[in-house]
CSV table of C-alpha atoms in Angstrom, one decimal:
chain,number,residue,atom,x,y,z
A,1,MET,CA,-5.5,-20.0,-8.8
A,2,GLU,CA,-5.0,-19.0,-12.4
A,3,TYR,CA,-1.8,-17.2,-13.0
A,4,PRO,CA,-0.2,-15.3,-15.9
A,5,GLY,CA,2.0,-17.2,-18.2
A,6,THR,CA,4.9,-14.7,-18.4
A,7,VAL,CA,6.8,-12.5,-16.0
A,8,ALA,CA,5.8,-9.4,-18.1
A,9,GLU,CA,2.1,-10.3,-17.7
A,10,LEU,CA,2.4,-10.7,-13.9
A,11,THR,CA,4.4,-7.5,-13.6
A,12,GLU,CA,1.7,-5.6,-15.5
A,13,ARG,CA,-1.0,-7.1,-13.2
A,14,LEU,CA,0.8,-6.1,-10.1
A,15,ARG,CA,1.4,-2.6,-11.5
A,16,ALA,CA,-2.3,-2.3,-12.3
A,17,GLY,CA,-2.8,-3.0,-8.6
A,18,GLY,CA,-0.4,-0.3,-7.5
A,19,TYR,CA,2.7,-2.4,-7.0
A,20,LEU,CA,5.8,-1.9,-9.0
A,21,ALA,CA,7.8,-5.1,-9.0
A,22,ASP,CA,11.2,-5.5,-10.6
A,23,ARG,CA,11.9,-8.5,-12.8
A,24,GLY,CA,13.5,-10.5,-10.1
A,25,LEU,CA,10.5,-10.2,-7.7
A,26,ALA,CA,8.0,-10.8,-10.5
A,27,THR,CA,9.9,-13.9,-11.6
A,28,THR,CA,10.0,-15.3,-8.1
A,29,MET,CA,6.3,-14.7,-7.6
A,30,LEU,CA,5.4,-16.3,-10.9
A,31,MET,CA,7.4,-19.4,-9.9
A,32,ALA,CA,5.6,-19.5,-6.6
A,33,LEU,CA,2.2,-19.4,-8.3
A,34,ALA,CA,3.2,-22.1,-10.9
A,35,LEU,CA,5.0,-24.5,-8.5
A,36,ARG,CA,2.7,-23.9,-5.4
A,37,ARG,CA,5.7,-23.1,-3.3
A,38,PRO,CA,5.9,-20.6,-0.4
A,39,VAL,CA,7.9,-17.5,-0.9
A,40,LEU,CA,10.2,-15.9,1.8
A,41,LEU,CA,10.7,-12.2,1.3
A,42,GLU,CA,13.4,-10.6,3.3
A,43,GLY,CA,14.5,-7.0,3.2
A,44,GLU,CA,14.7,-3.7,5.0
A,45,VAL,CA,11.7,-2.3,6.8
A,46,GLY,CA,9.3,-0.4,4.7
A,47,VAL,CA,10.4,-1.7,1.3
A,48,GLY,CA,7.1,-3.3,0.3
A,49,LYS,CA,7.3,-6.9,1.4
A,50,THR,CA,3.8,-7.0,3.0
A,51,GLU,CA,2.3,-5.1,0.1
A,52,VAL,CA,3.3,-7.9,-2.3
A,53,ALA,CA,0.8,-10.2,-0.6
A,54,LYS,CA,-1.9,-7.6,-0.4
A,55,THR,CA,-1.6,-6.6,-4.0
A,56,LEU,CA,-1.4,-10.2,-5.2
A,57,ALA,CA,-4.7,-11.0,-3.4
A,58,ALA,CA,-6.4,-7.9,-4.7
A,59,VAL,CA,-5.5,-8.3,-8.4
A,60,PHE,CA,-6.5,-12.0,-8.4
A,61,GLY,CA,-9.6,-11.6,-6.4
A,62,ARG,CA,-8.4,-13.9,-3.6
A,63,LYS,CA,-9.0,-13.6,0.2
A,64,LEU,CA,-6.0,-12.2,2.1
A,65,ILE,CA,-5.4,-14.1,5.3
A,66,ARG,CA,-2.8,-12.5,7.5
A,67,LEU,CA,-1.0,-14.1,10.4
A,68,GLN,CA,1.0,-11.4,12.2
A,69,CYS,CA,3.8,-13.0,14.1
A,70,TYR,CA,5.1,-11.7,17.4
A,71,GLU,CA,7.2,-12.9,20.3
A,72,GLY,CA,5.3,-15.6,22.3
A,73,ILE,CA,2.7,-16.4,19.6
A,74,SER,CA,1.3,-19.8,20.3
A,75,THR,CA,0.1,-22.5,18.0
A,76,SER,CA,-3.5,-22.1,19.1
A,77,GLN,CA,-3.4,-18.4,18.3
A,78,ALA,CA,-2.3,-19.3,14.8
A,79,LEU,CA,-4.3,-22.4,14.2
A,80,TYR,CA,-7.6,-22.8,16.1
A,81,GLU,CA,-9.1,-22.4,19.5
A,82,TRP,CA,-12.3,-23.6,21.1
A,83,ASP,CA,-15.0,-21.0,21.9
A,84,TYR,CA,-15.0,-21.6,25.7
A,85,ALA,CA,-17.5,-18.9,26.4
A,86,ARG,CA,-20.1,-20.6,24.2
A,87,GLN,CA,-19.2,-24.0,25.5
A,88,MET,CA,-19.9,-22.8,29.1
A,89,LEU,CA,-23.3,-21.5,28.0
A,90,GLN,CA,-24.1,-24.8,26.4
A,91,ILE,CA,-23.0,-26.7,29.5
A,92,ARG,CA,-25.3,-24.5,31.6
A,93,ALA,CA,-28.2,-25.2,29.2
A,94,LEU,CA,-27.5,-29.0,29.5
A,95,SER,CA,-27.4,-28.8,33.3
A,96,GLN,CA,-30.8,-27.2,33.4
A,97,GLY,CA,-32.8,-30.2,32.6
A,98,GLU,CA,-31.5,-31.3,29.1
A,99,ALA,CA,-30.0,-34.7,28.7
A,100,THR,CA,-26.2,-34.8,29.3
A,101,ASP,CA,-25.6,-38.0,27.4
A,102,GLU,CA,-22.3,-38.7,25.7
A,103,GLN,CA,-23.6,-37.4,22.3
A,104,SER,CA,-24.6,-34.0,23.8
A,105,VAL,CA,-21.2,-33.7,25.5
A,106,ASP,CA,-19.4,-34.5,22.2
A,107,LYS,CA,-21.2,-31.7,20.5
A,108,LEU,CA,-19.3,-29.3,22.7
A,109,PHE,CA,-16.3,-30.0,20.6
A,110,GLY,CA,-18.0,-29.8,17.2
A,111,PRO,CA,-17.6,-27.4,14.3
A,112,LYS,CA,-20.1,-25.0,16.0
A,113,PHE,CA,-17.6,-24.2,18.7
A,114,LEU,CA,-14.5,-24.1,16.7
A,115,LEU,CA,-12.8,-20.7,16.2
A,116,GLU,CA,-10.7,-20.5,13.1
A,117,ARG,CA,-7.4,-18.8,13.3
A,118,PRO,CA,-5.4,-17.8,10.2
A,119,LEU,CA,-3.7,-21.1,9.4
A,120,LEU,CA,-6.9,-23.2,9.7
A,121,GLU,CA,-8.7,-20.6,7.7
A,122,ALA,CA,-6.1,-20.8,5.0
A,123,ILE,CA,-6.2,-24.6,4.9
A,124,ARG,CA,-9.9,-24.5,4.5
A,125,SER,CA,-9.8,-21.8,1.8
A,126,GLY,CA,-7.1,-23.5,-0.3
A,127,ASP,CA,-6.1,-21.7,-3.5
A,128,ARG,CA,-8.9,-19.2,-3.0
A,129,ALA,CA,-6.6,-17.5,-0.5
A,130,VAL,CA,-3.3,-15.7,-0.2
A,131,LEU,CA,-1.7,-16.5,3.2
A,132,LEU,CA,0.6,-13.8,4.5
A,133,ILE,CA,2.8,-14.9,7.4
A,134,ASP,CA,4.1,-11.5,8.4
A,135,GLU,CA,7.4,-11.0,10.3
A,136,ILE,CA,8.1,-14.6,10.9
A,137,ASP,CA,11.4,-13.6,12.4
A,138,ARG,CA,9.6,-12.2,15.4
A,139,ALA,CA,8.2,-15.6,16.4
A,140,ASP,CA,10.3,-18.1,18.4
A,141,ASP,CA,12.1,-21.2,17.2
A,142,GLU,CA,9.3,-23.6,18.4
A,143,PHE,CA,6.7,-21.8,16.4
A,144,GLU,CA,8.8,-21.7,13.3
A,145,ALA,CA,9.2,-25.5,13.6
A,146,PHE,CA,5.5,-26.0,14.0
A,147,LEU,CA,4.8,-23.7,11.0
A,148,LEU,CA,7.2,-25.8,8.9
A,149,GLU,CA,5.2,-28.9,9.5
A,150,VAL,CA,1.9,-27.2,8.6
A,151,LEU,CA,3.3,-25.7,5.4
A,152,SER,CA,4.7,-29.0,4.3
A,153,ASP,CA,1.4,-30.9,4.2
A,154,PHE,CA,-1.3,-28.2,4.5
A,155,GLN,CA,-3.2,-30.4,6.8
A,156,ILE,CA,-3.9,-30.4,10.5
A,157,SER,CA,-5.3,-33.0,12.9
A,158,ILE,CA,-7.9,-31.8,15.4
A,159,PRO,CA,-8.4,-34.7,17.9
A,160,GLU,CA,-12.1,-34.0,18.3
A,161,LEU,CA,-12.8,-33.6,14.6
A,162,GLY,CA,-10.2,-35.5,12.7
A,163,THR,CA,-7.8,-34.4,10.0
A,164,ILE,CA,-8.5,-31.3,7.9
A,165,ARG,CA,-6.7,-31.1,4.6
A,166,ALA,CA,-6.5,-28.4,2.0
A,167,ASP,CA,-7.9,-29.3,-1.4
A,168,SER,CA,-5.2,-27.2,-3.0
A,169,ALA,CA,-2.5,-25.1,-1.3
A,170,PRO,CA,-3.0,-21.4,-0.9
A,171,VAL,CA,-0.4,-19.0,-2.1
A,172,VAL,CA,1.9,-18.5,0.9
A,173,ILE,CA,4.2,-15.4,1.4
A,174,LEU,CA,6.4,-15.1,4.5
A,175,THR,CA,8.2,-11.9,5.3
A,176,SER,CA,11.2,-11.3,7.5
A,177,ASN,CA,13.0,-8.1,8.7
A,178,ARG,CA,16.0,-10.3,9.8
A,179,THR,CA,15.7,-9.5,13.5
A,180,ARG,CA,16.9,-13.1,13.9
A,181,GLU,CA,18.1,-15.7,11.6
A,182,LEU,CA,15.6,-18.2,10.3
A,183,HIS,CA,16.4,-21.9,10.2
A,184,ASP,CA,17.7,-23.6,7.1
A,185,ALA,CA,14.8,-26.0,7.1
A,186,LEU,CA,12.3,-23.2,6.5
A,187,ARG,CA,14.5,-21.5,3.9
A,188,ARG,CA,14.9,-24.7,1.9
A,189,ARG,CA,11.2,-25.1,1.6
A,190,CYS,CA,10.7,-21.6,0.2
A,191,LEU,CA,11.5,-19.7,-2.9
A,192,TYR,CA,13.6,-16.6,-1.8
A,193,HIS,CA,13.8,-13.0,-2.8
A,194,TRP,CA,15.6,-10.1,-1.1
A,195,ILE,CA,13.9,-6.7,-1.5
A,196,GLY,CA,16.3,-3.9,-1.0
A,197,TYR,CA,16.1,-0.1,-1.2
A,198,PRO,CA,15.3,0.9,-4.8
A,199,THR,CA,17.3,3.4,-6.9
A,200,ALA,CA,16.1,7.0,-6.8
A,201,ALA,CA,14.5,6.7,-10.3
A,202,ARG,CA,12.6,3.5,-9.3
A,203,GLU,CA,11.6,4.9,-6.0
A,204,ALA,CA,10.2,8.0,-7.7
A,205,GLU,CA,8.2,5.8,-10.0
A,206,ILE,CA,6.8,3.8,-7.1
A,207,VAL,CA,5.8,6.9,-5.3
A,208,ALA,CA,4.1,8.3,-8.4
A,209,ILE,CA,2.1,5.1,-8.8
A,210,ARG,CA,0.9,5.3,-5.1
A,211,GLU,CA,0.4,9.1,-5.2
A,212,PRO,CA,-0.7,9.9,-8.7
A,213,GLY,CA,-1.8,13.4,-7.8
A,214,ALA,CA,1.6,14.5,-6.5
A,215,ALA,CA,3.8,16.7,-8.7
A,216,MET,CA,6.8,14.9,-10.1
A,217,GLN,CA,9.1,17.7,-9.1
A,218,LEU,CA,8.1,17.3,-5.5
A,219,ILE,CA,8.3,13.6,-5.7
A,220,GLY,CA,11.8,13.8,-7.1
A,221,LYS,CA,13.0,16.1,-4.3
A,222,VAL,CA,11.5,14.0,-1.6
A,223,VAL,CA,13.0,10.8,-3.0
A,224,THR,CA,16.4,12.5,-3.2
A,225,ALA,CA,16.1,13.6,0.4
A,226,ALA,CA,15.0,10.1,1.5
A,227,GLN,CA,18.0,8.6,-0.3
A,228,ARG,CA,20.3,11.0,1.5
A,229,LEU,CA,18.7,10.1,4.8
A,230,ARG,CA,19.6,6.5,4.3
A,231,GLU,CA,23.2,7.4,3.9
A,232,LEU,CA,23.2,8.8,7.5
A,233,ASP,CA,23.9,6.5,10.5
A,234,LEU,CA,20.3,6.2,11.5
A,235,VAL,CA,18.8,3.7,13.9
A,236,LYS,CA,15.7,3.4,11.7
A,237,PRO,CA,16.4,4.5,8.1
A,238,PRO,CA,13.3,5.4,6.2
A,239,GLY,CA,11.8,2.9,3.8
A,240,VAL,CA,9.8,3.5,0.7
A,241,ALA,CA,6.7,3.5,2.8
A,242,GLU,CA,8.0,6.5,4.7
A,243,THR,CA,8.9,8.3,1.4
A,244,ILE,CA,5.3,7.8,0.3
A,245,ASP,CA,4.0,9.1,3.7
A,246,TRP,CA,6.3,12.2,3.4
A,247,VAL,CA,4.9,13.1,0.0
A,248,ARG,CA,1.3,12.6,1.3
A,249,THR,CA,2.0,14.7,4.3
A,250,LEU,CA,3.4,17.6,2.3
A,251,GLY,CA,0.4,17.3,0.0
A,252,VAL,CA,-2.0,17.6,3.0
A,253,LEU,CA,-0.2,20.8,4.0
A,254,GLY,CA,-0.4,22.2,0.5
A,255,GLN,CA,3.3,22.2,0.0
A,256,THR,CA,4.6,22.0,-3.6
A,257,GLU,CA,8.3,22.4,-2.7
A,258,LEU,CA,10.5,20.6,-0.2
A,259,THR,CA,11.9,23.6,1.6
A,260,ALA,CA,13.9,23.5,4.8
A,261,ASP,CA,10.9,24.7,6.8
A,262,ALA,CA,8.5,22.2,5.2
A,263,ALA,CA,10.9,19.4,5.7
A,264,SER,CA,11.4,20.3,9.4
A,265,ASP,CA,7.7,20.5,10.0
A,266,THR,CA,7.0,17.0,8.4
A,267,LEU,CA,10.0,15.0,9.6
A,268,GLY,CA,7.7,13.0,11.8
A,269,ALA,CA,6.4,11.3,8.6
A,270,VAL,CA,9.8,9.9,7.7
A,271,ILE,CA,11.9,9.7,10.9
A,272,LYS,CA,10.6,7.5,13.7
A,273,ASP,CA,13.3,7.7,16.4
A,274,ARG,CA,14.3,10.5,18.7
A,275,ASP,CA,18.1,10.2,18.3
A,276,ASP,CA,17.6,9.9,14.5
A,277,LEU,CA,15.5,13.1,14.6
A,278,ASP,CA,18.3,15.0,16.3
A,279,LEU,CA,20.8,13.8,13.8
A,280,VAL,CA,18.7,14.7,10.8
A,281,ARG,CA,17.9,18.2,12.1
A,282,GLU,CA,21.7,18.8,12.5
A,283,ASN,CA,22.2,17.8,8.8
A,284,LEU,CA,18.8,19.0,7.4
A,285,ALA,CA,20.3,22.0,5.5
A,286,GLU,CA,22.7,19.8,3.6
A,287,ILE,CA,20.1,17.1,3.0
A,288,ILE,CA,17.6,19.6,1.5
A,289,SER,CA,20.2,21.6,-0.5
A,290,GLY,CA,21.1,18.4,-2.3
A,291,ALA,CA,17.5,17.5,-3.0
C-alpha cells in the first residue's frame, strides 16, 4: 500500500474521508503504514476507533475485512471452514455411480470447498486489504494467543492444502474497549494509541464534518450538552457517535434549537441505559441551561 510521506498529508487524507484525526493518531497510523505493524486502538466506546479502519480503507481504495470478536469465537470462525453441505452433495454424487478413488475423495478438501473467513481472506489479500479486528477484548485468552501467532507470520497451514502465506502484510487495526486486559505479548507486537473523549471544540468540528448540513449553533449546543452528560455518573456515557446521532435526530425532527422538550424527546439517541435515562431526566434542565 502506498502511504503519505508526512503526518500532515495523512491527516488531510483522513479528513477528506470524513475522519478528523489528531496529530497523535495520525502519527501512529503513518508509522503503522510505513513499518507494516499492527495498531492497537483503545478508548471509550463511541470515540471512533472502528471508523479509523473504515476511513483508511476507503481513502486508499483497499478492501475492508472485519473480524468482529465476541465471547466464544473459535479459530475456525475467524480463519476458515469447510463447506460441509457441498461436500455432502459431492459425496452423494460420487456414491451414485461415479468412481470413489483416492483422487476423487481428496478433491473434497480442495479449494472449491474452502470457505474463507476474515483472517484467511486478509492473508490472501495482503496489502490490498485493511484488516479490522474489532473488540479483541471480547474474545477469550486462547483466541488472543492464536491471533498473536497468525499476526506474527501472516501465514497459516491447512493440512489438506499446505501453507498459505501473505505476499505482503495487510494493514491491521485492533480495537479494544478494555472490558478485560489484553496480554503483554499482544501489546508488544502492536503500535498503540489511546482515543479519549475530544474537547468540546474538537467534537464540534468532528460533528460538523460528519453532518455538514447541521447548523453550527445547534452543533455547539448538542456538543456542550453531551460533554455535560459525560460528567454525570452514567453507566454508559455517550461517545462522539452518540453526539452525531443526536444532531441527526434533531435534524430529522426539524429542530434548530436544543430546547428542553426537544432534548427530552430525543434522549434515546444519546442515552442507552434505563438507569442513565432516569438520572439524565432528573438533571435535564441544568444540562440544557448550560448548553
